[in-house]
Short mmCIF file of C-alpha atoms in Angstrom, two decimals:
data_model
loop_
_atom_site.label_atom_id
_atom_site.label_comp_id
_atom_site.label_asym_id
_atom_site.label_seq_id
_atom_site.Cartn_x
_atom_site.Cartn_y
_atom_site.Cartn_z
CA MET A 1401 -1.62 -4.92 26.11
CA THR A 1402 -1.98 -5.79 22.42
CA ILE A 1403 0.34 -8.64 21.37
CA TYR A 1404 1.65 -8.95 17.80
CA ALA A 1405 3.41 -11.35 15.49
CA LEU A 1406 5.17 -9.98 12.39
CA ILE A 1407 5.87 -11.54 9.00
CA GLY A 1408 8.46 -9.66 6.94
CA ALA A 1409 10.55 -8.10 9.71
CA ALA A 1410 13.50 -7.29 7.40
CA GLY A 1411 11.44 -5.44 4.81
CA TYR A 1412 11.42 -1.73 3.99
CA ILE A 1413 8.07 -1.03 5.62
CA ALA A 1414 8.46 -3.19 8.74
CA PRO A 1415 10.10 -0.46 10.91
CA ARG A 1416 7.00 1.71 10.53
CA HIS A 1417 4.86 -1.12 11.82
CA MET A 1418 7.19 -1.80 14.74
CA ARG A 1419 7.10 1.85 15.67
CA ALA A 1420 3.30 1.88 15.40
CA MET A 1421 3.09 -1.17 17.68
CA ALA A 1422 5.34 0.55 20.23
CA ASP A 1423 3.63 3.95 19.94
CA THR A 1424 0.24 2.37 20.68
CA GLY A 1425 1.51 0.45 23.70
CA GLY A 1426 1.71 -2.92 21.99
CA LYS A 1427 4.28 -5.69 22.21
CA LEU A 1428 5.89 -7.73 19.43
CA ALA A 1429 6.15 -11.32 20.62
CA VAL A 1430 7.56 -13.05 17.55
CA ALA A 1431 8.75 -12.14 14.05
CA TYR A 1432 9.73 -13.99 10.90
CA ASP A 1433 11.79 -13.19 7.82
CA PRO A 1434 14.05 -15.37 5.67
CA ASN A 1435 16.50 -12.46 5.73
CA ASP A 1436 18.19 -11.95 9.13
CA SER A 1437 18.96 -8.22 8.72
CA VAL A 1438 16.54 -7.29 11.49
CA GLY A 1439 18.66 -5.29 13.93
CA ILE A 1440 15.95 -2.62 13.83
CA MET A 1441 14.00 -4.87 16.22
CA ASP A 1442 16.38 -3.84 19.01
CA SER A 1443 15.02 -0.30 18.81
CA HIS A 1444 11.59 -1.38 19.98
CA PHE A 1445 11.34 -5.08 20.85
CA PRO A 1446 14.72 -6.64 21.72
CA ASP A 1447 13.03 -9.52 23.56
CA ALA A 1448 10.89 -10.63 20.61
CA GLU A 1449 11.53 -14.12 19.28
CA PHE A 1450 12.78 -14.25 15.68
CA PHE A 1451 12.84 -17.00 13.06
CA THR A 1452 14.27 -17.26 9.56
CA GLU A 1453 12.40 -20.50 8.79
CA PHE A 1454 8.66 -20.31 8.33
CA GLU A 1455 8.08 -23.80 9.73
CA LEU A 1456 9.72 -22.83 13.03
CA PHE A 1457 7.75 -19.59 13.13
CA ASP A 1458 4.55 -21.56 12.51
CA ARG A 1459 5.39 -23.96 15.34
CA HIS A 1460 6.13 -21.10 17.75
CA VAL A 1461 2.87 -19.31 16.91
CA GLY A 1462 0.98 -22.53 17.54
CA ALA A 1463 2.76 -23.04 20.86
CA LEU A 1464 1.89 -19.52 22.01
CA GLN A 1465 -1.76 -20.07 21.21
CA ARG A 1466 -1.87 -23.46 22.96
CA ASP A 1467 -0.14 -22.09 26.05
CA GLY A 1468 -2.70 -19.31 26.36
CA LYS A 1469 -0.21 -16.59 25.41
CA LYS A 1470 -2.67 -15.24 22.91
CA LEU A 1471 -1.62 -13.22 19.89
CA ASP A 1472 -4.01 -10.42 19.02
CA TYR A 1473 -2.72 -9.52 15.55
CA MET A 1474 -0.36 -10.85 12.93
CA THR A 1475 1.13 -8.05 10.83
CA ILE A 1476 1.93 -8.92 7.21
CA CYS A 1477 4.86 -7.03 5.63
CA SER A 1478 5.97 -9.73 3.20
CA PRO A 1479 6.31 -9.30 -0.60
CA ASN A 1480 3.03 -8.41 -2.29
CA TYR A 1481 2.39 -11.79 -3.89
CA LEU A 1482 2.55 -13.51 -0.48
CA HIS A 1483 0.06 -11.25 1.30
CA ASP A 1484 -2.89 -13.47 0.44
CA ALA A 1485 -1.22 -16.65 1.75
CA HIS A 1486 0.07 -15.00 4.90
CA CYS A 1487 -3.32 -13.47 5.71
CA ARG A 1488 -4.80 -16.95 5.37
CA PHE A 1489 -2.12 -18.33 7.68
CA ALA A 1490 -2.88 -15.67 10.31
CA LEU A 1491 -6.62 -16.32 10.31
CA ARG A 1492 -6.24 -20.09 10.37
CA SER A 1493 -3.88 -19.63 13.32
CA GLY A 1494 -6.70 -17.90 15.18
CA VAL A 1495 -5.21 -14.42 14.85
CA ASP A 1496 -6.57 -11.26 13.22
CA ALA A 1497 -4.38 -9.89 10.42
CA ILE A 1498 -3.01 -6.43 9.66
CA CYS A 1499 -1.77 -6.33 6.08
CA GLU A 1500 0.32 -3.77 4.23
CA LYS A 1501 -0.76 -2.53 0.83
CA PRO A 1502 -1.61 -3.97 -1.61
CA LEU A 1503 -3.72 -6.48 0.31
CA VAL A 1504 -3.81 -8.73 -2.77
CA LEU A 1505 -2.91 -8.45 -6.45
CA ASN A 1506 -6.30 -9.40 -7.92
CA PRO A 1507 -9.94 -8.77 -6.89
CA GLY A 1508 -10.82 -12.46 -6.87
CA ASP A 1509 -8.39 -12.98 -4.00
CA ILE A 1510 -10.49 -10.63 -1.86
CA ASP A 1511 -13.44 -13.01 -2.22
CA GLY A 1512 -11.27 -15.89 -1.04
CA LEU A 1513 -10.13 -13.94 2.02
CA ALA A 1514 -13.73 -13.02 2.82
CA ALA A 1515 -14.58 -16.72 2.85
CA ILE A 1516 -11.70 -17.43 5.26
CA GLU A 1517 -12.93 -14.61 7.51
CA ARG A 1518 -16.38 -16.21 7.63
CA ASP A 1519 -14.95 -19.68 8.28
CA THR A 1520 -12.60 -18.61 11.08
CA GLY A 1521 -14.47 -15.71 12.65
CA ARG A 1522 -11.26 -13.64 12.42
CA ARG A 1523 -10.80 -10.39 10.52
CA ILE A 1524 -8.34 -8.69 8.21
CA SER A 1525 -7.53 -5.00 8.39
CA THR A 1526 -5.34 -3.28 5.84
CA ILE A 1527 -3.21 -0.15 5.76
CA LEU A 1528 -4.88 2.59 3.73
CA GLN A 1529 -2.95 5.35 5.43
CA LEU A 1530 -3.80 8.22 3.07
CA ARG A 1531 -7.42 8.00 4.20
CA LEU A 1532 -6.17 9.18 7.60
CA HIS A 1533 -4.13 12.12 6.27
CA PRO A 1534 -5.79 15.39 7.39
CA ALA A 1535 -5.33 17.01 3.97
CA ILE A 1536 -6.98 14.05 2.21
CA ILE A 1537 -9.87 13.99 4.67
CA ALA A 1538 -10.36 17.73 4.08
CA LEU A 1539 -10.29 17.14 0.33
CA ARG A 1540 -12.94 14.42 0.58
CA ASP A 1541 -15.16 16.63 2.73
CA ARG A 1542 -14.70 19.51 0.30
CA PHE A 1543 -15.87 17.52 -2.73
CA ALA A 1544 -18.26 15.04 -1.11
CA ASN A 1545 -21.35 16.95 -2.27
CA SER A 1546 -19.89 18.54 -5.39
CA LYS A 1547 -22.27 18.72 -8.34
CA LYS A 1548 -19.56 19.31 -10.95
CA ARG A 1549 -16.90 17.07 -12.45
CA HIS A 1550 -13.36 17.90 -11.49
CA LYS A 1551 -10.10 17.55 -13.36
CA VAL A 1552 -7.44 15.81 -11.30
CA GLU A 1553 -3.78 15.23 -12.14
CA LEU A 1554 -1.61 12.89 -10.08
CA THR A 1555 2.18 12.78 -10.48
CA TYR A 1556 4.40 10.61 -8.33
CA ILE A 1557 8.09 10.00 -9.06
CA THR A 1558 10.13 8.15 -6.46
CA SER A 1559 13.68 7.31 -7.53
CA ARG A 1560 14.86 3.72 -7.26
CA GLY A 1561 18.24 2.25 -8.15
CA ARG A 1562 19.08 -0.82 -10.20
CA TRP A 1563 18.55 -3.07 -7.17
CA TYR A 1564 14.80 -2.57 -7.53
CA HIS A 1565 14.58 -4.60 -10.72
CA THR A 1566 16.68 -7.43 -9.26
CA SER A 1567 14.43 -7.69 -6.21
CA TRP A 1568 10.92 -9.14 -6.11
CA LYS A 1569 9.61 -5.60 -6.62
CA GLY A 1570 10.87 -5.59 -10.20
CA ALA A 1571 8.95 -8.77 -11.10
CA GLU A 1572 5.38 -7.94 -12.13
CA GLU A 1573 4.07 -11.35 -11.13
CA ARG A 1574 5.33 -10.73 -7.59
CA SER A 1575 4.80 -7.00 -7.08
CA GLY A 1576 2.02 -6.30 -9.55
CA GLY A 1577 4.19 -3.79 -11.42
CA VAL A 1578 4.81 -0.09 -10.86
CA ALA A 1579 1.13 0.91 -10.76
CA THR A 1580 0.43 -1.63 -8.03
CA ASN A 1581 3.59 -1.37 -5.98
CA ILE A 1582 3.89 2.40 -5.65
CA GLY A 1583 0.48 3.55 -6.84
CA VAL A 1584 -2.19 1.46 -5.14
CA HIS A 1585 -2.56 3.74 -2.10
CA PHE A 1586 -2.96 6.76 -4.41
CA PHE A 1587 -5.69 4.96 -6.35
CA ASP A 1588 -7.38 4.16 -3.05
CA MET A 1589 -7.16 7.82 -2.10
CA LEU A 1590 -8.67 8.92 -5.43
CA SER A 1591 -11.58 6.49 -5.00
CA PHE A 1592 -12.00 7.63 -1.40
CA VAL A 1593 -12.22 11.30 -2.39
CA PHE A 1594 -13.91 11.22 -5.80
CA GLY A 1595 -15.81 7.93 -5.84
CA PRO A 1596 -15.17 4.60 -7.60
CA ALA A 1597 -13.77 4.42 -11.12
CA SER A 1598 -16.09 3.46 -13.97
CA ARG A 1599 -13.48 3.82 -16.76
CA ASN A 1600 -9.82 2.85 -16.60
CA GLU A 1601 -7.46 3.59 -19.51
CA ALA A 1602 -3.82 2.49 -19.78
CA HIS A 1603 -1.51 4.90 -21.62
CA LEU A 1604 1.98 3.75 -20.62
CA ARG A 1605 3.16 0.54 -18.98
CA GLU A 1606 6.89 -0.02 -18.56
CA PRO A 1607 9.12 -1.61 -15.89
CA GLU A 1608 9.96 1.84 -14.48
CA ARG A 1609 6.88 3.93 -15.22
CA ALA A 1610 3.14 3.76 -15.77
CA ALA A 1611 0.43 6.19 -16.76
CA GLY A 1612 -3.26 6.20 -17.47
CA SER A 1613 -6.57 7.88 -16.79
CA LEU A 1614 -9.58 7.17 -14.63
CA GLU A 1615 -13.16 8.31 -14.78
CA CYS A 1616 -14.25 8.45 -11.16
CA GLU A 1617 -17.71 9.33 -9.92
CA ARG A 1618 -16.86 13.02 -9.47
CA ALA A 1619 -13.58 13.51 -11.35
CA ASP A 1620 -11.58 12.74 -14.47
CA VAL A 1621 -8.09 11.73 -13.41
CA SER A 1622 -4.83 11.72 -15.37
CA TRP A 1623 -1.97 9.98 -13.58
CA PHE A 1624 1.74 9.26 -13.99
CA LEU A 1625 4.01 7.10 -11.79
CA SER A 1626 7.75 6.59 -12.19
CA LEU A 1627 10.79 5.06 -10.51
CA ASP A 1628 13.24 6.82 -12.87
CA ARG A 1629 15.05 9.84 -11.43
CA ASN A 1630 15.40 11.19 -14.96
CA ASP A 1631 11.65 11.87 -14.92
CA LEU A 1632 12.00 14.30 -12.01
CA PRO A 1633 11.16 17.90 -12.89
CA GLU A 1634 14.18 20.11 -13.46
CA SER A 1635 13.18 22.19 -10.43
CA VAL A 1636 13.91 19.29 -8.05
CA LYS A 1637 16.66 17.33 -9.82
CA GLY A 1638 19.76 17.14 -7.66
CA LYS A 1639 17.78 18.39 -4.64
CA LYS A 1640 15.20 15.68 -4.01
CA THR A 1641 14.71 12.07 -5.04
CA THR A 1642 10.92 12.16 -4.84
CA PHE A 1643 8.32 14.38 -6.47
CA ARG A 1644 4.67 14.16 -5.46
CA SER A 1645 1.89 16.33 -6.84
CA ILE A 1646 -1.89 16.27 -6.96
CA THR A 1647 -3.83 19.08 -8.58
CA VAL A 1648 -7.61 19.49 -8.60
CA ASP A 1649 -8.92 21.88 -11.26
CA GLY A 1650 -5.38 23.26 -11.56
CA GLU A 1651 -5.01 23.90 -7.83
CA GLU A 1652 -2.20 22.09 -6.01
CA VAL A 1653 -3.26 19.99 -3.03
CA GLU A 1654 -0.64 20.36 -0.31
CA PHE A 1655 -0.06 17.06 1.47
CA SER A 1656 3.73 16.75 1.49
CA GLU A 1657 3.76 16.80 5.30
CA GLY A 1658 1.97 14.63 7.81
CA PHE A 1659 3.07 11.21 6.53
CA THR A 1660 5.36 10.19 9.38
CA ASP A 1661 2.76 8.98 11.88
CA LEU A 1662 0.10 7.56 9.59
CA HIS A 1663 0.96 3.95 10.44
CA THR A 1664 0.57 4.78 14.11
CA ARG A 1665 -2.81 6.35 13.34
CA SER A 1666 -3.71 3.22 11.38
CA TYR A 1667 -2.89 1.01 14.37
CA GLU A 1668 -4.90 3.22 16.69
CA GLU A 1669 -7.93 2.79 14.46
CA ILE A 1670 -7.43 -0.98 14.03
CA VAL A 1671 -7.04 -1.66 17.74
CA ALA A 1672 -10.18 0.43 18.36
CA GLY A 1673 -12.11 -1.78 15.93
CA ARG A 1674 -12.23 0.80 13.14
CA GLY A 1675 -9.70 -0.70 10.71
CA PHE A 1676 -10.25 -0.69 6.95
CA ARG A 1677 -11.81 -3.97 5.87
CA LEU A 1678 -11.92 -6.03 2.68
CA ASP A 1679 -14.73 -4.18 0.92
CA GLU A 1680 -12.88 -0.88 1.29
CA VAL A 1681 -9.82 -2.32 -0.45
CA ARG A 1682 -11.65 -3.56 -3.54
CA PRO A 1683 -11.87 -0.30 -5.61
CA SER A 1684 -8.09 0.23 -5.67
CA ILE A 1685 -7.35 -3.45 -6.36
CA ASP A 1686 -9.87 -3.35 -9.23
CA ILE A 1687 -8.02 -0.35 -10.70
CA VAL A 1688 -4.49 -1.82 -10.59
CA SER A 1689 -5.61 -5.28 -11.70
CA THR A 1690 -7.50 -3.91 -14.70
CA PHE A 1691 -4.60 -1.62 -15.63
CA ARG A 1692 -2.18 -4.55 -15.65
CA THR A 1693 -3.84 -6.17 -18.69
CA ALA A 1694 -5.69 -3.26 -20.32
CA PRO A 1695 -4.78 -2.46 -23.94
CA LEU A 1696 -2.59 0.61 -24.30
CA VAL A 1697 -4.46 3.52 -25.85
CA ARG A 1698 -3.61 7.10 -26.72
CA SER A 1699 -6.28 9.61 -25.80
CA ASN A 1700 -6.51 13.34 -25.18
CA GLY A 1701 -6.09 12.73 -21.47
CA VAL A 1702 -2.47 11.49 -21.55
CA HIS A 1703 -0.44 13.01 -18.71
CA ALA A 1704 2.21 15.50 -19.86
CA PHE A 1705 4.99 13.51 -18.15
CA ALA A 1706 3.81 10.37 -19.94
CA GLN A 1707 3.82 12.15 -23.30
CA LYS A 1708 7.41 13.20 -22.67
CA ALA A 1709 8.41 9.64 -21.72
CA MET A 1710 6.76 8.24 -24.85
CA HIS A 1711 8.90 10.48 -27.06
CA LYS A 1712 12.25 9.67 -25.46
#
């Protein structure tokens, strides 16, 4: 049986990880979060130890290791800016890490984690779940040997209330901003399907929305991300709180279904030794890190939703 520890048990994404642990026959031995709203643990692992103080969690992890009750993985679901430190903690505790996206906020941090991997002999796997989505795999296979450049448009609007900007997610230094927090897995997907980006333009950068363009190996990409429900298309306003669209050469890519079990699929791959490693994370982290400080420009490739937002 695979034994887990969990950092960030009260967070939004933690229940998906707990379910993935349970679905793959694993056991959660111990969890930590400064917030004690973790009743969800009863659904899967009511016997897991839980701590709200990191020092006590650290001591318990050490005791488990010394007593031969070995942990196999430490799952990191903490706020983005803490991922790097918590991955380091896991590896130095003698445990492999599973880290939610984004693994880190800046590319240089990947180099530091690679050094810790070498020093400890442990490994870090990250969640790049869209790479496991059947529609995305089919898209990659379809364009893998394409000789032409494609025109891609990505639109993702996921409504968030005022709480978002009060939480750590609304602080760019902690979340990385909108492009990082809600967009990094899309940028990974685009790199996965169309190759790494060689040009990265920033068109719009606000607390609630971001837009830009990428020149990938096989595609020119225009993208728009937003947390503002007012940006939702009229066709879905009042019906849905999220709008997700990817078009390739004007053709809609249907991938609205099939998201529910992607964390379980991720865990299956990680436990089998096929998890996504540090080098595979770098292209998307390069994109969001560069976007964060790139000068804003106005080019012919500005997304239509971004143009509308600019004129409000």
